[in-house]
């Protein structure tokens, strides 16, 4: 039996939705907490299965973990240097942050190859190159990495690509390295700043986050602290698109509007009316025809690759051809055949899609092939005629906090049930 999210489409959405803490910050903040000598309390934790998987890994390391709603307390006081080789590692991509954190803490880590959404090849060579530059010897056998260093010593590391994961992972290892580490061509995503803020509160010495060059002066000890996670800009962007596609008047609360500038300007270019009011954005329903737009995904502050998939669904409703060019994950187009099953007309080119709109969508059974494909299909289900059944819902639950409940509050008709596979 497989679980499906079933959406009866065509109901207009109204009301207020509150955005949760950022998934892609959370999944790095939780491993970062193990670098501390005392308890770290994190607030604004989203209720997603990635957090549950990280908690399992922490408990395997003999950390005390308390989760109470949006709060997690990680106490690494009695933690032990234990290999992370269970299946929990495969459940999420972000388990690789334990590489940097444990290498920093113990100068040694044994961990299975991380899992996560399949978006085409997702190498971790830049992470490994960074660890090597700090003095780690790396071996790989039976899908398992062993990283060991006699001492971690600060170094200058140039990233060939401004990778989010590599920037964070190298920071995690470098906070305990001797001397100065400089990361050049560092990524600038807000989630990186959030992780650096936590580490700084713990006592780390980090400068330059949010710029191309991050400098870390190693320290011997980090202590317990308290931190509140930034709002999830991708969940926020998803709800802005949902509101544009299916809303009459929807208020999306707990947003940092600067984090969403590229999406907001694309939505405005399409003709969507929005008002930014403090940390909320009010989105008004569309009376006029939507204009097609061209989108090219880029590193922050460019258009986020994670929002390319949900935006594609809205583009199926625009009057004319829209072009999406992917520069981060060139194979991130698995949502397109699924949308075509619902009546969309999307052609795939190399690392690009052409969305021929407008096309009415109709409900059918579709598969969430990855997290943001799931979001694209939820939006499609909300505007389609009839019932859409989305399978592989675990992908959606990995990254969206109670998406069905939030949508039901806005007036959507959604249920979950099990079907024979
Ligand atoms: N890359 C390499 N070598 C590396 C690392 C990355 O070639 O060592 C390549 C990747 O293959 C990709 C590009 O560099 O083509 C960007 O990868 P990056 O390292 O920046 O991405 P990530 O850290 O693996 C995070 C988010 C993704 C998000 C990307 C881009 C987390 C846990 N994941 O992935 O989020 O798409 O940054 O912003 O933070 C999602 O939320 O759905 C998601 C996939």
Short mmCIF file of C-alpha atoms and ligand atoms in Angstrom, two decimals:
data_model
loop_
_atom_site.label_atom_id
_atom_site.label_comp_id
_atom_site.label_asym_id
_atom_site.label_seq_id
_atom_site.Cartn_x
_atom_site.Cartn_y
_atom_site.Cartn_z
CA UNK A 1 0.00 0.00 0.00
CA UNK A 2 1.31 3.45 -0.91
CA UNK A 3 0.24 6.77 0.53
CA UNK A 4 -1.15 9.43 -1.80
CA UNK A 5 -2.03 13.09 -1.37
CA UNK A 6 -5.34 13.60 -3.18
CA UNK A 7 -6.37 17.09 -4.23
CA UNK A 8 -9.76 18.05 -5.62
CA UNK A 9 -8.90 21.05 -7.77
CA UNK A 10 -10.65 24.29 -8.54
CA UNK A 11 -11.28 25.72 -5.06
CA UNK A 12 -10.11 29.32 -4.60
CA UNK A 13 -7.76 29.90 -1.68
CA UNK A 14 -8.13 32.71 0.86
CA UNK A 15 -6.59 33.56 4.21
CA UNK A 16 -3.22 33.55 5.93
CA UNK A 17 -0.44 30.99 5.91
CA UNK A 18 2.63 31.08 8.17
CA UNK A 19 5.99 29.98 6.77
CA UNK A 20 8.12 27.61 8.87
CA UNK A 21 11.84 27.69 9.59
CA UNK A 22 14.17 27.05 6.64
CA UNK A 23 14.71 23.37 5.87
CA UNK A 24 18.08 23.91 4.21
CA UNK A 25 19.31 25.89 7.23
CA UNK A 26 17.85 23.41 9.74
CA UNK A 27 19.56 20.41 8.18
CA UNK A 28 22.94 22.12 8.65
CA UNK A 29 22.23 23.78 12.02
CA UNK A 30 21.41 20.44 13.66
CA UNK A 31 24.73 18.77 12.70
CA UNK A 32 26.54 22.05 13.58
CA UNK A 33 25.23 21.72 17.15
CA UNK A 34 27.45 18.67 17.79
CA UNK A 35 30.51 20.94 17.64
CA UNK A 36 29.45 22.47 20.94
CA UNK A 37 30.60 21.33 24.39
CA UNK A 38 27.13 22.03 25.84
CA UNK A 39 23.43 22.04 24.91
CA UNK A 40 22.28 23.97 21.84
CA UNK A 41 18.65 24.98 21.59
CA UNK A 42 17.20 25.76 18.17
CA UNK A 43 13.79 27.35 17.64
CA UNK A 44 11.65 27.49 14.52
CA UNK A 45 12.41 23.90 13.52
CA UNK A 46 10.06 22.78 10.72
CA UNK A 47 8.07 19.57 11.20
CA UNK A 48 9.62 17.62 8.32
CA UNK A 49 10.93 14.08 8.08
CA UNK A 50 14.50 15.29 7.40
CA UNK A 51 14.58 16.56 11.00
CA UNK A 52 13.43 13.18 12.31
CA UNK A 53 16.19 11.49 10.27
CA UNK A 54 18.82 13.87 11.67
CA UNK A 55 17.56 13.22 15.21
CA UNK A 56 18.06 9.48 14.58
CA UNK A 57 21.66 10.14 13.53
CA UNK A 58 22.27 12.32 16.60
CA UNK A 59 20.96 9.57 18.87
CA UNK A 60 23.24 7.06 17.13
CA UNK A 61 26.09 9.38 18.17
CA UNK A 62 24.75 9.27 21.77
CA UNK A 63 23.67 12.91 21.77
CA UNK A 64 20.67 13.78 23.95
CA UNK A 65 17.94 15.12 21.69
CA UNK A 66 14.65 16.67 22.75
CA UNK A 67 12.12 17.75 20.14
CA UNK A 68 9.11 19.71 21.33
CA UNK A 69 7.08 21.26 18.52
CA UNK A 70 9.28 23.85 16.81
CA UNK A 71 12.10 23.50 19.37
CA UNK A 72 14.98 21.08 19.33
CA UNK A 73 17.57 20.76 22.09
CA UNK A 74 20.77 18.96 21.14
CA UNK A 75 23.07 18.10 24.03
CA UNK A 76 26.35 16.62 22.76
CA UNK A 77 27.95 16.47 26.24
CA UNK A 78 28.05 12.65 26.29
CA UNK A 79 28.50 12.16 22.57
CA UNK A 80 30.76 9.40 21.23
CA UNK A 81 32.82 9.00 18.07
CA UNK A 82 30.65 6.32 16.41
CA UNK A 83 30.59 5.54 12.64
CA UNK A 84 27.43 6.75 10.87
CA UNK A 85 26.70 3.76 8.68
CA UNK A 86 22.99 3.05 9.30
CA UNK A 87 20.22 3.47 6.72
CA UNK A 88 19.27 6.82 8.29
CA UNK A 89 22.28 8.35 6.49
CA UNK A 90 20.75 7.46 3.12
CA UNK A 91 17.47 9.16 3.96
CA UNK A 92 18.80 12.65 3.41
CA UNK A 93 21.43 14.47 1.47
CA UNK A 94 22.27 16.72 4.40
CA UNK A 95 23.69 13.86 6.46
CA UNK A 96 26.93 14.92 4.76
CA UNK A 97 27.12 17.87 7.17
CA UNK A 98 28.17 15.35 9.80
CA UNK A 99 31.36 14.93 7.74
CA UNK A 100 32.48 18.49 8.44
CA UNK A 101 31.09 18.62 11.97
CA UNK A 102 32.58 15.30 13.15
CA UNK A 103 35.87 15.89 11.36
CA UNK A 104 36.04 19.24 13.19
CA UNK A 105 35.18 17.65 16.53
CA UNK A 106 37.07 14.34 16.45
CA UNK A 107 39.51 14.82 13.50
CA UNK A 108 37.98 11.61 12.23
CA UNK A 109 34.69 10.50 10.74
CA UNK A 110 33.34 7.36 9.12
CA UNK A 111 30.09 7.90 7.24
CA UNK A 112 28.08 6.26 4.47
CA UNK A 113 27.51 8.07 1.21
CA UNK A 114 24.57 10.47 1.77
CA UNK A 115 21.19 10.03 0.00
CA UNK A 116 18.67 12.72 -1.00
CA UNK A 117 16.63 13.73 -4.05
CA UNK A 118 17.93 12.51 -7.38
CA UNK A 119 18.48 15.67 -9.42
CA UNK A 120 21.13 14.22 -11.72
CA UNK A 121 24.69 13.66 -10.55
CA UNK A 122 25.39 15.34 -7.19
CA UNK A 123 29.11 14.96 -6.54
CA UNK A 124 30.74 16.07 -3.27
CA UNK A 125 34.24 16.55 -4.67
CA UNK A 126 34.39 20.19 -3.53
CA UNK A 127 33.58 19.21 0.06
CA UNK A 128 36.32 16.57 -0.03
CA UNK A 129 38.82 18.93 -1.62
CA UNK A 130 38.18 21.37 1.23
CA UNK A 131 38.66 18.69 3.91
CA UNK A 132 41.89 17.58 2.24
CA UNK A 133 43.16 21.16 2.18
CA UNK A 134 42.60 21.23 5.97
CA UNK A 135 44.75 18.11 6.35
CA UNK A 136 42.28 15.18 6.14
CA UNK A 137 43.19 11.90 4.44
CA UNK A 138 40.16 10.44 2.67
CA UNK A 139 39.44 6.84 1.77
CA UNK A 140 36.27 5.42 0.22
CA UNK A 141 35.26 1.78 0.43
CA UNK A 142 31.90 -0.04 0.36
CA UNK A 143 29.91 3.21 -0.10
CA UNK A 144 31.56 4.56 3.05
CA UNK A 145 33.93 7.49 3.52
CA UNK A 146 36.67 7.54 6.14
CA UNK A 147 38.17 10.97 6.80
CA UNK A 148 41.08 11.24 9.23
CA UNK A 149 43.49 14.02 10.17
CA UNK A 150 46.26 14.17 12.73
CA UNK A 151 45.60 17.87 13.01
CA UNK A 152 43.29 20.14 11.05
CA UNK A 153 45.23 23.18 9.92
CA UNK A 154 43.67 26.27 8.35
CA UNK A 155 44.29 26.83 4.65
CA UNK A 156 43.12 28.82 1.66
CA UNK A 157 40.42 26.98 -0.31
CA UNK A 158 39.04 28.10 -3.66
CA UNK A 159 35.70 26.53 -4.64
CA UNK A 160 35.44 25.95 -8.41
CA UNK A 161 31.68 26.35 -7.98
CA UNK A 162 30.00 28.36 -5.21
CA UNK A 163 28.48 25.24 -3.65
CA UNK A 164 26.11 25.67 -0.70
CA UNK A 165 26.96 22.30 0.80
CA UNK A 166 30.73 22.61 0.37
CA UNK A 167 30.79 26.12 1.86
CA UNK A 168 28.89 25.01 4.96
CA UNK A 169 30.76 21.73 5.35
CA UNK A 170 34.18 23.38 5.14
CA UNK A 171 33.07 26.02 7.67
CA UNK A 172 31.99 23.24 10.05
CA UNK A 173 35.39 21.54 9.84
CA UNK A 174 37.40 24.77 9.92
CA UNK A 175 35.96 26.21 13.15
CA UNK A 176 38.22 23.81 15.09
CA UNK A 177 41.22 23.92 12.71
CA UNK A 178 44.44 25.56 13.84
CA UNK A 179 44.87 29.04 12.43
CA UNK A 180 43.06 30.74 9.58
CA UNK A 181 40.93 29.19 6.84
CA UNK A 182 39.85 31.29 3.88
CA UNK A 183 37.07 30.01 1.58
CA UNK A 184 37.18 31.82 -1.77
CA UNK A 185 34.23 31.81 -4.18
CA UNK A 186 32.06 30.84 -1.22
CA UNK A 187 28.29 30.47 -1.69
CA UNK A 188 26.17 33.34 -0.34
CA UNK A 189 22.79 31.73 0.32
CA UNK A 190 20.93 33.02 3.41
CA UNK A 191 21.07 29.54 4.95
CA UNK A 192 24.89 29.79 5.05
CA UNK A 193 24.64 33.05 6.97
CA UNK A 194 22.23 31.38 9.40
CA UNK A 195 24.67 28.52 10.07
CA UNK A 196 27.55 30.99 10.55
CA UNK A 197 25.37 32.96 12.99
CA UNK A 198 24.81 29.86 15.11
CA UNK A 199 28.52 28.97 15.05
CA UNK A 200 29.43 32.55 16.01
CA UNK A 201 27.03 32.45 18.96
CA UNK A 202 28.74 29.20 19.99
CA UNK A 203 32.07 31.07 20.00
CA UNK A 204 33.43 30.55 16.46
CA UNK A 205 35.33 33.37 14.75
CA UNK A 206 33.87 33.76 11.25
CA UNK A 207 33.96 36.83 9.01
CA UNK A 208 32.67 37.58 5.54
CA UNK A 209 29.61 35.30 5.33
CA UNK A 210 27.27 36.57 2.62
CA UNK A 211 30.31 37.61 0.52
CA UNK A 212 32.58 35.61 -1.81
CA UNK A 213 35.27 35.27 0.85
CA UNK A 214 34.68 33.67 4.25
CA UNK A 215 37.48 33.74 6.84
CA UNK A 216 37.47 31.42 9.84
CA UNK A 217 39.95 31.63 12.72
CA UNK A 218 39.94 28.27 14.49
CA UNK A 219 39.05 28.05 18.20
CA UNK A 220 39.48 25.18 20.69
CA UNK A 221 36.06 25.25 22.32
CA UNK A 222 32.53 26.07 21.34
CA UNK A 223 29.76 26.34 23.91
CA UNK A 224 26.01 25.83 24.10
CA UNK A 225 23.68 28.58 22.91
CA UNK A 226 20.24 29.43 21.60
CA UNK A 227 19.28 30.16 18.00
CA UNK A 228 16.15 30.88 15.95
CA UNK A 229 16.08 29.65 12.33
CA UNK A 230 15.35 32.05 9.45
CA UNK A 231 12.08 31.54 7.54
CA UNK A 232 12.15 29.07 4.65
CA UNK A 233 12.46 31.14 1.47
CA UNK A 234 11.65 28.13 -0.72
CA UNK A 235 8.49 27.23 1.21
CA UNK A 236 7.58 30.95 1.12
CA UNK A 237 8.20 31.07 -2.63
CA UNK A 238 6.11 27.93 -3.11
CA UNK A 239 3.18 29.54 -1.27
CA UNK A 240 3.54 32.77 -3.27
CA UNK A 241 3.24 30.68 -6.43
CA UNK A 242 0.31 28.73 -4.95
CA UNK A 243 -1.42 32.02 -4.13
CA UNK A 244 -0.75 33.35 -7.63
CA UNK A 245 -2.12 30.15 -9.20
CA UNK A 246 -5.12 29.39 -7.00
CA UNK A 247 -5.65 32.30 -4.61
CA UNK A 248 -8.12 35.18 -4.30
CA UNK A 249 -6.36 36.96 -1.46
CA UNK A 250 -3.66 35.08 0.39
CA UNK A 251 -1.32 36.52 3.02
CA UNK A 252 1.99 34.69 3.31
CA UNK A 253 3.48 35.48 6.73
CA UNK A 254 6.96 35.13 8.19
CA UNK A 255 8.93 35.99 5.07
CA UNK A 256 12.19 37.88 4.55
CA UNK A 257 11.18 39.58 1.27
CA UNK A 258 14.82 40.31 0.25
CA UNK A 259 15.42 36.54 0.10
CA UNK A 260 12.76 36.25 -2.60
CA UNK A 261 13.53 39.19 -4.86
CA UNK A 262 14.20 37.13 -8.00
CA UNK A 263 10.89 35.23 -7.67
CA UNK A 264 8.89 38.34 -6.75
CA UNK A 265 10.13 40.19 -9.82
CA UNK A 266 9.26 37.21 -12.08
CA UNK A 267 5.75 36.98 -10.57
CA UNK A 268 5.27 40.72 -11.12
CA UNK A 269 6.51 40.35 -14.70
CA UNK A 270 3.80 37.70 -15.17
CA UNK A 271 1.20 40.21 -13.99
CA UNK A 272 0.64 38.96 -10.43
CA UNK A 273 -0.33 41.73 -7.98
CA UNK A 274 1.40 41.65 -4.62
CA UNK A 275 1.99 43.94 -1.65
CA UNK A 276 4.90 43.54 0.73
CA UNK A 277 3.80 44.48 4.25
CA UNK A 278 6.59 44.03 6.82
CA UNK A 279 7.35 40.32 7.00
CA UNK A 280 4.24 39.37 5.00
CA UNK A 281 3.36 39.37 1.32
CA UNK A 282 -0.25 39.73 0.21
CA UNK A 283 -0.94 38.04 -3.13
CA UNK A 284 -4.08 38.92 -5.06
CA UNK A 285 -5.89 36.54 -7.42
CA UNK A 286 -5.35 36.89 -11.12
CA UNK A 287 -8.09 38.64 -13.09
CA UNK A 288 -6.03 39.28 -16.21
CA UNK A 289 -4.21 36.79 -18.41
CA UNK A 290 -0.77 35.79 -17.15
CA UNK A 291 2.23 36.77 -19.25
CA UNK A 292 4.87 34.16 -20.11
CA UNK A 293 8.39 34.75 -18.74
CA UNK A 294 11.89 33.36 -19.17
CA UNK A 295 13.75 32.07 -16.13
CA UNK A 296 17.39 31.10 -15.67
CA UNK A 297 18.33 29.47 -12.38
CA UNK A 298 21.41 30.83 -10.70
CA UNK A 299 23.20 30.85 -7.39
CA UNK A 300 21.79 33.26 -4.79
CA UNK A 301 20.65 36.01 -5.23
CA UNK A 302 19.68 34.71 -8.69
CA UNK A 303 16.52 32.71 -9.33
CA UNK A 304 16.58 29.63 -7.03
CA UNK A 305 16.72 26.24 -8.74
CA UNK A 306 14.36 24.95 -6.02
CA UNK A 307 11.62 27.33 -7.23
CA UNK A 308 12.01 26.57 -10.91
CA UNK A 309 9.87 23.43 -10.57
CA UNK A 310 6.89 25.00 -8.74
CA UNK A 311 6.99 28.06 -11.02
CA UNK A 312 6.74 25.78 -14.07
CA UNK A 313 3.22 24.82 -13.02
CA UNK A 314 2.15 28.47 -12.95
CA UNK A 315 3.78 29.00 -16.35
CA UNK A 316 1.46 26.35 -17.85
CA UNK A 317 -1.29 28.95 -17.30
CA UNK A 318 0.51 31.87 -19.04
CA UNK A 319 -0.54 33.07 -22.50
CA UNK A 320 2.37 31.94 -24.66
CA UNK A 321 5.75 30.22 -24.41
CA UNK A 322 7.96 30.45 -21.31
CA UNK A 323 11.55 29.20 -21.21
CA UNK A 324 13.26 27.75 -18.14
CA UNK A 325 17.03 27.31 -18.25
CA UNK A 326 18.64 25.29 -15.44
CA UNK A 327 22.28 26.06 -14.62
CA UNK A 328 22.56 24.41 -11.17
CA UNK A 329 21.08 20.92 -11.67
CA UNK A 330 20.86 20.36 -15.40
CA UNK A 331 18.61 17.28 -15.08
CA UNK A 332 16.08 18.87 -12.71
CA UNK A 333 13.10 18.43 -15.05
CA UNK A 334 11.42 15.25 -13.80
CA UNK A 335 8.30 17.28 -12.94
CA UNK A 336 7.70 18.10 -16.62
CA UNK A 337 6.54 14.65 -17.84
CA UNK A 338 4.29 14.48 -14.76
CA UNK A 339 2.75 17.88 -15.57
CA UNK A 340 2.32 16.77 -19.19
CA UNK A 341 0.27 13.80 -17.89
CA UNK A 342 -2.08 16.42 -16.42
CA UNK A 343 -2.47 18.22 -19.75
CA UNK A 344 0.51 20.58 -19.77
CA UNK A 345 2.49 21.03 -22.97
CA UNK A 346 6.15 21.18 -21.98
CA UNK A 347 9.03 20.33 -24.29
CA UNK A 348 12.40 19.40 -22.83
CA UNK A 349 15.68 20.60 -24.30
CA UNK A 350 19.18 20.23 -22.92
CA UNK A 351 19.12 21.71 -19.40
CA UNK A 352 16.01 23.65 -20.39
CA UNK A 353 12.25 23.44 -20.78
CA UNK A 354 9.77 25.28 -22.96
CA UNK A 355 6.32 25.64 -21.44
CA UNK A 356 3.62 26.24 -24.02
CA UNK A 357 0.69 27.92 -22.30
CA UNK A 358 -2.05 28.21 -21.52
CA UNK A 359 -3.20 24.63 -21.03
CA UNK A 360 -6.05 23.55 -18.76
CA UNK A 361 -4.89 20.83 -16.35
CA UNK A 362 -6.90 17.76 -15.37
CA UNK A 363 -6.52 15.52 -12.36
CA UNK A 364 -4.88 12.11 -12.69
CA UNK A 365 -2.35 9.97 -10.78
CA UNK A 366 1.15 11.49 -10.84
CA UNK A 367 4.42 10.79 -9.07
CA UNK A 368 6.44 13.16 -6.90
CA UNK A 369 9.86 12.17 -8.23
CA UNK A 370 11.62 14.58 -5.86
CA UNK A 371 10.71 17.21 -3.26
CA UNK A 372 10.16 20.25 -5.50
CA UNK A 373 8.53 18.13 -8.19
CA UNK A 374 6.06 17.26 -5.41
CA UNK A 375 5.43 20.97 -4.83
CA UNK A 376 4.90 21.53 -8.56
CA UNK A 377 2.31 18.73 -8.59
CA UNK A 378 0.50 20.04 -5.51
CA UNK A 379 0.08 23.40 -7.29
CA UNK A 380 -1.09 21.61 -10.42
CA UNK A 381 -3.61 19.63 -8.35
CA UNK A 382 -5.02 22.83 -6.84
CA UNK A 383 -5.84 24.31 -10.28
CA UNK A 384 -6.68 21.10 -12.16
CA UNK A 385 -10.16 19.93 -12.94
CA UNK A 386 -11.05 16.84 -10.92
CA UNK A 387 -8.90 14.80 -8.55
CA UNK A 388 -5.11 14.61 -8.63
CA UNK A 389 -3.47 11.76 -6.73
CA UNK A 390 0.21 12.32 -5.93
CA UNK A 391 2.31 9.27 -5.08
CA UNK A 392 5.74 9.14 -3.37
CA UNK A 393 4.54 11.71 -0.86
CA UNK A 394 7.53 11.02 1.38
CA UNK A 395 9.50 13.35 -0.88
CA UNK A 396 7.07 16.17 -0.04
CA UNK A 397 7.09 15.34 3.68
CA UNK A 398 10.89 15.54 3.72
CA UNK A 399 10.79 19.28 3.09
CA UNK A 400 7.34 20.85 3.53
CA UNK A 401 5.99 21.33 7.05
CA UNK A 402 2.34 20.16 7.10
CA UNK A 403 1.65 21.33 3.55
CA UNK A 404 -1.79 19.70 3.41
CA UNK A 405 -2.89 21.23 6.70
CA UNK A 406 -1.67 24.70 5.65
CA UNK A 407 -3.54 24.43 2.34
CA UNK A 408 -6.73 23.11 3.95
CA UNK A 409 -6.72 26.18 6.22
CA UNK A 410 -6.68 28.30 3.03
CA UNK A 411 -9.67 26.41 1.63
CA UNK A 412 -8.10 23.61 -0.42
CA UNK A 413 -9.71 20.17 -0.59
CA UNK A 414 -6.96 17.69 0.25
CA UNK A 415 -6.93 14.25 1.81
CA UNK A 416 -4.44 11.45 2.24
CA UNK A 417 -5.13 7.77 1.81
CA UNK A 418 -3.45 4.55 0.82
CA UNK A 419 -3.77 2.86 -2.55
CA UNK A 420 -2.68 -0.52 -3.91
CA UNK A 421 0.59 -0.08 -5.78
N1 LIG B 1 28.59 20.39 -6.94
C1 LIG B 1 29.72 19.75 -7.38
N2 LIG B 1 30.61 19.31 -6.44
C2 LIG B 1 30.38 19.46 -5.11
C3 LIG B 1 29.22 20.11 -4.68
C4 LIG B 1 28.31 20.56 -5.63
O1 LIG B 1 29.94 19.58 -8.58
O2 LIG B 1 31.23 19.02 -4.33
C5 LIG B 1 27.61 20.85 -7.95
C6 LIG B 1 26.29 20.14 -7.82
O3 LIG B 1 26.29 18.90 -8.50
C7 LIG B 1 25.33 21.13 -8.41
C8 LIG B 1 25.92 22.46 -7.98
O4 LIG B 1 27.30 22.20 -7.67
O5 LIG B 1 25.36 21.05 -9.81
C9 LIG B 1 25.25 23.10 -6.78
O6 LIG B 1 25.33 22.26 -5.65
P1 LIG B 1 25.31 22.81 -4.16
O7 LIG B 1 26.43 22.15 -3.43
O8 LIG B 1 25.24 24.30 -4.14
O9 LIG B 1 23.95 22.21 -3.65
P2 LIG B 1 23.67 21.32 -2.37
O10 LIG B 1 24.39 21.89 -1.21
O11 LIG B 1 23.84 19.88 -2.69
C10 LIG B 1 21.66 22.78 -1.61
C11 LIG B 1 20.25 22.52 -1.23
C12 LIG B 1 19.45 22.20 -2.48
C13 LIG B 1 19.55 23.35 -3.46
C14 LIG B 1 21.02 23.64 -3.76
C15 LIG B 1 21.23 24.84 -4.66
C16 LIG B 1 20.49 21.58 0.97
C17 LIG B 1 20.39 20.39 1.84
N3 LIG B 1 20.20 21.40 -0.31
O12 LIG B 1 22.14 21.57 -2.19
O13 LIG B 1 18.12 22.06 -2.06
O14 LIG B 1 18.89 23.02 -4.65
O15 LIG B 1 21.74 23.87 -2.53
O16 LIG B 1 20.75 25.98 -4.05
O17 LIG B 1 20.77 22.67 1.42
C18 LIG B 1 15.91 21.33 -2.17
O18 LIG B 1 15.71 22.01 -1.15
O19 LIG B 1 14.98 20.80 -2.85
C19 LIG B 1 17.28 21.15 -2.61
C20 LIG B 1 17.64 20.20 -3.48
#
